[in-house]
Amino acid sequence: MPSHGRWLRRRKNDGALNRVPSGFYPQVWRVLSRCHGILVGKQFLPRDPTVSEKTPEEFNFALQVESHLDAVRDPAERQIAFECLTVIARIAARHPDAAITSGTVDVLRVIRDAVGQFWTHWRARHSPADLAAASAVIFGSAAAPSAAGAQPSDLSFEANEGMARRLFFDLAPDGPDGTMAYLARSSAALCFSAGALGADAAEMEDLFRS
């Protein structure tokens, strides 16, 4: 569950400094070699000629990936993008014969789907009053979506996406309710063929549980 700002602050700090996990860039190179390209917003990193001209450990490749991820202006979301690509790389490594069905890995689409899944689960566990209180804490009482003492009537993801993203970015990465578990489910659904992943597709988040 959200950590009262602790993980959000950490992700903002790490994202601002472009801190990535050990071995991140070679993992991205291997993902890129399995698809037509990686899309981050409007920035497209093509497989060809990138993988034929640059090696997984090459510094210039890391700079190229970093420049594309800089398209994500929010440093906390940029850190989630790092997590997303790490998740996809782990799934691809576990299933070397599984094709990336869409051809292109759309990182922000996977993240938005994961945030939507999280919101569905969070909303089922909390009352409208909890939503109003969380909105007041996140955005300030003046920016709360409903009048004082009132409860929001629209609990859809589309109407509350800003708050859903803030809450999601404040989750711990590991565990059954962590960001990487949600990202794993969305990655398996959007990037890979369920048949290729076999029975593991429904349980892919187990890879990221502590």
PDB file of C-alpha atoms in Angstrom:
ATOM      1  CA  MET A   1       0.000   0.000   0.000  1.00  0.00           C
ATOM      2  CA  PRO A   2       1.105   3.657  -0.373  1.00  0.00           C
ATOM      3  CA  SER A   3       3.858   4.610   2.057  1.00  0.00           C
ATOM      4  CA  HIS A   4       2.737   8.138   3.072  1.00  0.00           C
ATOM      5  CA  GLY A   5       5.148   9.740   0.637  1.00  0.00           C
ATOM      6  CA  ARG A   6       8.314   7.779   1.410  1.00  0.00           C
ATOM      7  CA  TRP A   7       8.569   5.877  -1.885  1.00  0.00           C
ATOM      8  CA  LEU A   8       7.264   8.814  -3.897  1.00  0.00           C
ATOM      9  CA  ARG A   9      10.043  11.041  -2.541  1.00  0.00           C
ATOM     10  CA  ARG A  10      12.637   8.351  -3.143  1.00  0.00           C
ATOM     11  CA  ARG A  11      11.493   7.859  -6.725  1.00  0.00           C
ATOM     12  CA  LYS A  12      11.534  11.609  -7.366  1.00  0.00           C
ATOM     13  CA  ASN A  13      15.101  11.808  -6.075  1.00  0.00           C
ATOM     14  CA  ASP A  14      16.326   8.725  -7.947  1.00  0.00           C
ATOM     15  CA  GLY A  15      14.507   9.701 -11.130  1.00  0.00           C
ATOM     16  CA  ALA A  16      15.958  13.207 -11.065  1.00  0.00           C
ATOM     17  CA  LEU A  17      19.434  11.660 -10.889  1.00  0.00           C
ATOM     18  CA  ASN A  18      18.621   8.938 -13.462  1.00  0.00           C
ATOM     19  CA  ARG A  19      19.630   6.206 -11.029  1.00  0.00           C
ATOM     20  CA  VAL A  20      19.050   2.805 -12.618  1.00  0.00           C
ATOM     21  CA  PRO A  21      19.358  -0.776 -11.302  1.00  0.00           C
ATOM     22  CA  SER A  22      22.586  -2.692 -11.851  1.00  0.00           C
ATOM     23  CA  GLY A  23      22.674  -4.205 -15.328  1.00  0.00           C
ATOM     24  CA  PHE A  24      19.765  -2.057 -16.514  1.00  0.00           C
ATOM     25  CA  TYR A  25      21.134  -0.986 -19.896  1.00  0.00           C
ATOM     26  CA  PRO A  26      22.149  -4.491 -21.048  1.00  0.00           C
ATOM     27  CA  GLN A  27      18.648  -5.627 -20.049  1.00  0.00           C
ATOM     28  CA  VAL A  28      17.135  -2.885 -22.210  1.00  0.00           C
ATOM     29  CA  TRP A  29      19.403  -3.919 -25.095  1.00  0.00           C
ATOM     30  CA  ARG A  30      18.125  -7.498 -24.849  1.00  0.00           C
ATOM     31  CA  VAL A  31      14.511  -6.320 -24.821  1.00  0.00           C
ATOM     32  CA  LEU A  32      15.219  -4.110 -27.825  1.00  0.00           C
ATOM     33  CA  SER A  33      16.734  -7.062 -29.682  1.00  0.00           C
ATOM     34  CA  ARG A  34      13.417  -8.940 -29.243  1.00  0.00           C
ATOM     35  CA  CYS A  35      11.101  -6.264 -30.687  1.00  0.00           C
ATOM     36  CA  HIS A  36      10.877  -3.564 -33.358  1.00  0.00           C
ATOM     37  CA  GLY A  37      11.554  -0.796 -30.888  1.00  0.00           C
ATOM     38  CA  ILE A  38      10.789   0.841 -27.537  1.00  0.00           C
ATOM     39  CA  LEU A  39       8.366   3.762 -27.390  1.00  0.00           C
ATOM     40  CA  VAL A  40       8.479   6.296 -24.535  1.00  0.00           C
ATOM     41  CA  GLY A  41       5.900   8.986 -25.163  1.00  0.00           C
ATOM     42  CA  LYS A  42       6.827  10.343 -28.602  1.00  0.00           C
ATOM     43  CA  GLN A  43      10.402   9.075 -28.386  1.00  0.00           C
ATOM     44  CA  PHE A  44      10.992   5.870 -30.373  1.00  0.00           C
ATOM     45  CA  LEU A  45      14.164   3.807 -29.973  1.00  0.00           C
ATOM     46  CA  PRO A  46      14.358   1.456 -32.980  1.00  0.00           C
ATOM     47  CA  ARG A  47      15.937  -1.968 -32.875  1.00  0.00           C
ATOM     48  CA  ASP A  48      17.618  -1.395 -36.242  1.00  0.00           C
ATOM     49  CA  PRO A  49      20.247  -0.172 -36.539  1.00  0.00           C
ATOM     50  CA  THR A  50      20.686   0.327 -32.766  1.00  0.00           C
ATOM     51  CA  VAL A  51      21.450  -3.268 -31.734  1.00  0.00           C
ATOM     52  CA  SER A  52      23.730  -3.858 -34.719  1.00  0.00           C
ATOM     53  CA  GLU A  53      25.730  -0.686 -34.117  1.00  0.00           C
ATOM     54  CA  LYS A  54      25.925  -0.696 -30.318  1.00  0.00           C
ATOM     55  CA  THR A  55      26.756  -3.403 -27.775  1.00  0.00           C
ATOM     56  CA  PRO A  56      24.790  -4.009 -24.545  1.00  0.00           C
ATOM     57  CA  GLU A  57      27.586  -2.622 -22.373  1.00  0.00           C
ATOM     58  CA  GLU A  58      28.445   0.321 -24.613  1.00  0.00           C
ATOM     59  CA  PHE A  59      28.361   3.727 -22.954  1.00  0.00           C
ATOM     60  CA  ASN A  60      26.839   5.331 -26.052  1.00  0.00           C
ATOM     61  CA  PHE A  61      23.933   2.898 -25.871  1.00  0.00           C
ATOM     62  CA  ALA A  62      23.292   3.862 -22.247  1.00  0.00           C
ATOM     63  CA  LEU A  63      23.317   7.536 -23.251  1.00  0.00           C
ATOM     64  CA  GLN A  64      20.857   6.833 -26.067  1.00  0.00           C
ATOM     65  CA  VAL A  65      18.451   5.019 -23.733  1.00  0.00           C
ATOM     66  CA  GLU A  66      18.777   7.745 -21.113  1.00  0.00           C
ATOM     67  CA  SER A  67      18.010  10.469 -23.658  1.00  0.00           C
ATOM     68  CA  HIS A  68      14.813   8.660 -24.681  1.00  0.00           C
ATOM     69  CA  LEU A  69      13.702   8.169 -21.076  1.00  0.00           C
ATOM     70  CA  ASP A  70      14.273  11.858 -20.419  1.00  0.00           C
ATOM     71  CA  ALA A  71      11.060  12.343 -22.425  1.00  0.00           C
ATOM     72  CA  VAL A  72       9.293  11.405 -19.168  1.00  0.00           C
ATOM     73  CA  ARG A  73       9.296  14.759 -17.412  1.00  0.00           C
ATOM     74  CA  ASP A  74       8.101  13.568 -13.988  1.00  0.00           C
ATOM     75  CA  PRO A  75      11.164  12.035 -12.275  1.00  0.00           C
ATOM     76  CA  ALA A  76       8.973   9.661 -10.229  1.00  0.00           C
ATOM     77  CA  GLU A  77       7.337   8.340 -13.393  1.00  0.00           C
ATOM     78  CA  ARG A  78      10.771   8.075 -15.027  1.00  0.00           C
ATOM     79  CA  GLN A  79      11.810   5.797 -12.168  1.00  0.00           C
ATOM     80  CA  ILE A  80       8.655   3.723 -12.762  1.00  0.00           C
ATOM     81  CA  ALA A  81       9.683   3.516 -16.430  1.00  0.00           C
ATOM     82  CA  PHE A  82      13.011   2.017 -15.313  1.00  0.00           C
ATOM     83  CA  GLU A  83      11.066  -0.528 -13.254  1.00  0.00           C
ATOM     84  CA  CYS A  84       8.770  -1.267 -16.194  1.00  0.00           C
ATOM     85  CA  LEU A  85      11.653  -2.065 -18.548  1.00  0.00           C
ATOM     86  CA  THR A  86      13.290  -4.189 -15.847  1.00  0.00           C
ATOM     87  CA  VAL A  87      10.064  -6.183 -15.484  1.00  0.00           C
ATOM     88  CA  ILE A  88       9.770  -6.738 -19.244  1.00  0.00           C
ATOM     89  CA  ALA A  89      13.414  -7.829 -19.384  1.00  0.00           C
ATOM     90  CA  ARG A  90      12.874 -10.386 -16.602  1.00  0.00           C
ATOM     91  CA  ILE A  91       9.797 -11.818 -18.325  1.00  0.00           C
ATOM     92  CA  ALA A  92      11.668 -12.005 -21.634  1.00  0.00           C
ATOM     93  CA  ALA A  93      14.626 -13.734 -19.970  1.00  0.00           C
ATOM     94  CA  ARG A  94      12.338 -16.276 -18.330  1.00  0.00           C
ATOM     95  CA  HIS A  95      10.557 -16.968 -21.640  1.00  0.00           C
ATOM     96  CA  PRO A  96      13.239 -16.689 -24.342  1.00  0.00           C
ATOM     97  CA  ASP A  97      10.932 -18.046 -27.054  1.00  0.00           C
ATOM     98  CA  ALA A  98       8.033 -15.695 -26.316  1.00  0.00           C
ATOM     99  CA  ALA A  99       7.576 -13.009 -28.938  1.00  0.00           C
ATOM    100  CA  ILE A 100       6.691  -9.442 -28.056  1.00  0.00           C
ATOM    101  CA  THR A 101       3.317  -9.490 -29.751  1.00  0.00           C
ATOM    102  CA  SER A 102       2.840  -5.788 -30.447  1.00  0.00           C
ATOM    103  CA  GLY A 103       6.272  -5.463 -32.023  1.00  0.00           C
ATOM    104  CA  THR A 104       6.793  -2.205 -30.125  1.00  0.00           C
ATOM    105  CA  VAL A 105       7.140  -1.927 -26.351  1.00  0.00           C
ATOM    106  CA  ASP A 106       5.042   1.094 -25.372  1.00  0.00           C
ATOM    107  CA  VAL A 107       6.387   1.857 -21.897  1.00  0.00           C
ATOM    108  CA  LEU A 108       3.877   4.544 -20.909  1.00  0.00           C
ATOM    109  CA  ARG A 109       0.954   2.397 -22.063  1.00  0.00           C
ATOM    110  CA  VAL A 110       2.114  -0.420 -19.775  1.00  0.00           C
ATOM    111  CA  ILE A 111       2.517   2.010 -16.874  1.00  0.00           C
ATOM    112  CA  ARG A 112      -0.952   3.496 -17.371  1.00  0.00           C
ATOM    113  CA  ASP A 113      -2.509   0.036 -17.493  1.00  0.00           C
ATOM    114  CA  ALA A 114      -0.709  -0.912 -14.261  1.00  0.00           C
ATOM    115  CA  VAL A 115      -1.904   2.273 -12.550  1.00  0.00           C
ATOM    116  CA  GLY A 116      -5.442   1.490 -13.694  1.00  0.00           C
ATOM    117  CA  GLN A 117      -5.249  -2.018 -12.224  1.00  0.00           C
ATOM    118  CA  PHE A 118      -3.944  -0.586  -8.963  1.00  0.00           C
ATOM    119  CA  TRP A 119      -6.780   1.970  -8.832  1.00  0.00           C
ATOM    120  CA  THR A 120      -9.390  -0.766  -9.322  1.00  0.00           C
ATOM    121  CA  HIS A 121      -7.949  -2.695  -6.365  1.00  0.00           C
ATOM    122  CA  TRP A 122      -7.487   0.398  -4.188  1.00  0.00           C
ATOM    123  CA  ARG A 123     -11.018   1.609  -4.847  1.00  0.00           C
ATOM    124  CA  ALA A 124     -12.466  -1.798  -3.903  1.00  0.00           C
ATOM    125  CA  ARG A 125     -10.720  -1.579  -0.514  1.00  0.00           C
ATOM    126  CA  HIS A 126     -11.624   2.024   0.324  1.00  0.00           C
ATOM    127  CA  SER A 127     -14.791   4.054   0.741  1.00  0.00           C
ATOM    128  CA  PRO A 128     -15.650   7.292  -1.083  1.00  0.00           C
ATOM    129  CA  ALA A 129     -14.831   9.098   2.166  1.00  0.00           C
ATOM    130  CA  ASP A 130     -11.311   7.602   2.026  1.00  0.00           C
ATOM    131  CA  LEU A 131     -10.994   8.885  -1.528  1.00  0.00           C
ATOM    132  CA  ALA A 132     -12.001  12.402  -0.466  1.00  0.00           C
ATOM    133  CA  ALA A 133      -9.526  12.326   2.427  1.00  0.00           C
ATOM    134  CA  ALA A 134      -6.697  11.033   0.219  1.00  0.00           C
ATOM    135  CA  SER A 135      -7.438  13.710  -2.374  1.00  0.00           C
ATOM    136  CA  ALA A 136      -7.277  16.428   0.275  1.00  0.00           C
ATOM    137  CA  VAL A 137      -3.912  15.132   1.517  1.00  0.00           C
ATOM    138  CA  ILE A 138      -2.400  14.793  -1.968  1.00  0.00           C
ATOM    139  CA  PHE A 139      -3.728  17.932  -3.616  1.00  0.00           C
ATOM    140  CA  GLY A 140      -4.595  20.088  -0.609  1.00  0.00           C
ATOM    141  CA  SER A 141      -8.042  20.772   0.749  1.00  0.00           C
ATOM    142  CA  ALA A 142      -8.626  23.581  -1.725  1.00  0.00           C
ATOM    143  CA  ALA A 143      -7.991  21.220  -4.637  1.00  0.00           C
ATOM    144  CA  ALA A 144     -10.096  18.349  -3.371  1.00  0.00           C
ATOM    145  CA  PRO A 145     -12.539  17.193  -6.069  1.00  0.00           C
ATOM    146  CA  SER A 146     -15.662  17.720  -3.974  1.00  0.00           C
ATOM    147  CA  ALA A 147     -17.065  20.328  -1.661  1.00  0.00           C
ATOM    148  CA  ALA A 148     -16.343  20.279   2.054  1.00  0.00           C
ATOM    149  CA  GLY A 149     -18.112  17.388   3.706  1.00  0.00           C
ATOM    150  CA  ALA A 150     -19.124  15.896   0.354  1.00  0.00           C
ATOM    151  CA  GLN A 151     -17.913  12.678  -1.175  1.00  0.00           C
ATOM    152  CA  PRO A 152     -16.814  12.294  -4.815  1.00  0.00           C
ATOM    153  CA  SER A 153     -19.490  10.758  -7.004  1.00  0.00           C
ATOM    154  CA  ASP A 154     -17.237   9.641  -9.861  1.00  0.00           C
ATOM    155  CA  LEU A 155     -14.764   6.997  -8.715  1.00  0.00           C
ATOM    156  CA  SER A 156     -13.639   6.024 -12.209  1.00  0.00           C
ATOM    157  CA  PHE A 157      -9.955   5.805 -13.054  1.00  0.00           C
ATOM    158  CA  GLU A 158     -10.359   8.439 -15.765  1.00  0.00           C
ATOM    159  CA  ALA A 159     -11.775  10.964 -13.274  1.00  0.00           C
ATOM    160  CA  ASN A 160      -9.123  10.226 -10.650  1.00  0.00           C
ATOM    161  CA  GLU A 161      -6.053   9.359 -12.716  1.00  0.00           C
ATOM    162  CA  GLY A 162      -3.908  12.086 -11.151  1.00  0.00           C
ATOM    163  CA  MET A 163      -4.463  10.762  -7.647  1.00  0.00           C
ATOM    164  CA  ALA A 164      -4.155   7.140  -8.791  1.00  0.00           C
ATOM    165  CA  ARG A 165      -0.733   7.906 -10.241  1.00  0.00           C
ATOM    166  CA  ARG A 166       0.443   9.627  -7.057  1.00  0.00           C
ATOM    167  CA  LEU A 167      -0.682   6.700  -4.930  1.00  0.00           C
ATOM    168  CA  PHE A 168       0.868   4.172  -7.327  1.00  0.00           C
ATOM    169  CA  PHE A 169       4.200   6.000  -7.398  1.00  0.00           C
ATOM    170  CA  ASP A 170       4.211   5.806  -3.581  1.00  0.00           C
ATOM    171  CA  LEU A 171       4.030   1.983  -3.517  1.00  0.00           C
ATOM    172  CA  ALA A 172       7.045  -0.121  -2.621  1.00  0.00           C
ATOM    173  CA  PRO A 173       8.444  -1.866  -5.714  1.00  0.00           C
ATOM    174  CA  ASP A 174       8.357  -5.385  -4.272  1.00  0.00           C
ATOM    175  CA  GLY A 175       5.635  -7.540  -2.775  1.00  0.00           C
ATOM    176  CA  PRO A 176       2.245  -8.738  -4.062  1.00  0.00           C
ATOM    177  CA  ASP A 177       0.885  -5.163  -4.025  1.00  0.00           C
ATOM    178  CA  GLY A 178       4.090  -3.493  -5.203  1.00  0.00           C
ATOM    179  CA  THR A 179       4.599  -1.561  -8.419  1.00  0.00           C
ATOM    180  CA  MET A 180       6.550  -4.362 -10.085  1.00  0.00           C
ATOM    181  CA  ALA A 181       3.755  -6.878  -9.505  1.00  0.00           C
ATOM    182  CA  TYR A 182       1.249  -4.582 -11.224  1.00  0.00           C
ATOM    183  CA  LEU A 183       3.738  -3.817 -13.987  1.00  0.00           C
ATOM    184  CA  ALA A 184       4.341  -7.537 -14.485  1.00  0.00           C
ATOM    185  CA  ARG A 185       0.639  -8.226 -14.981  1.00  0.00           C
ATOM    186  CA  SER A 186       0.300  -5.358 -17.449  1.00  0.00           C
ATOM    187  CA  SER A 187       3.489  -6.292 -19.302  1.00  0.00           C
ATOM    188  CA  ALA A 188       2.377  -9.900 -19.646  1.00  0.00           C
ATOM    189  CA  ALA A 189      -1.007  -8.784 -20.984  1.00  0.00           C
ATOM    190  CA  LEU A 190       0.148  -6.021 -23.333  1.00  0.00           C
ATOM    191  CA  CYS A 191       3.601  -7.101 -24.531  1.00  0.00           C
ATOM    192  CA  PHE A 192       3.551 -10.886 -24.721  1.00  0.00           C
ATOM    193  CA  SER A 193       1.304 -13.602 -26.054  1.00  0.00           C
ATOM    194  CA  ALA A 194      -0.503 -15.304 -23.161  1.00  0.00           C
ATOM    195  CA  GLY A 195      -0.110 -18.624 -24.955  1.00  0.00           C
ATOM    196  CA  ALA A 196       3.633 -18.132 -25.260  1.00  0.00           C
ATOM    197  CA  LEU A 197       3.950 -17.406 -21.549  1.00  0.00           C
ATOM    198  CA  GLY A 198       1.817 -20.430 -20.700  1.00  0.00           C
ATOM    199  CA  ALA A 199       0.414 -20.861 -17.205  1.00  0.00           C
ATOM    200  CA  ASP A 200       2.995 -18.426 -15.833  1.00  0.00           C
ATOM    201  CA  ALA A 201       1.236 -15.451 -17.429  1.00  0.00           C
ATOM    202  CA  ALA A 202      -1.369 -15.287 -14.656  1.00  0.00           C
ATOM    203  CA  GLU A 203       1.295 -15.631 -11.973  1.00  0.00           C
ATOM    204  CA  MET A 204       4.048 -13.489 -13.477  1.00  0.00           C
ATOM    205  CA  GLU A 205       3.968 -11.069 -10.552  1.00  0.00           C
ATOM    206  CA  ASP A 206       5.440 -13.842  -8.362  1.00  0.00           C
ATOM    207  CA  LEU A 207       8.813 -12.956  -9.895  1.00  0.00           C
ATOM    208  CA  PHE A 208       8.697  -9.630  -8.061  1.00  0.00           C
ATOM    209  CA  ARG A 209       7.367 -10.652  -4.680  1.00  0.00           C
ATOM    210  CA  SER A 210       9.758 -10.386  -1.763  1.00  0.00           C
TER     211      SER A 210
END
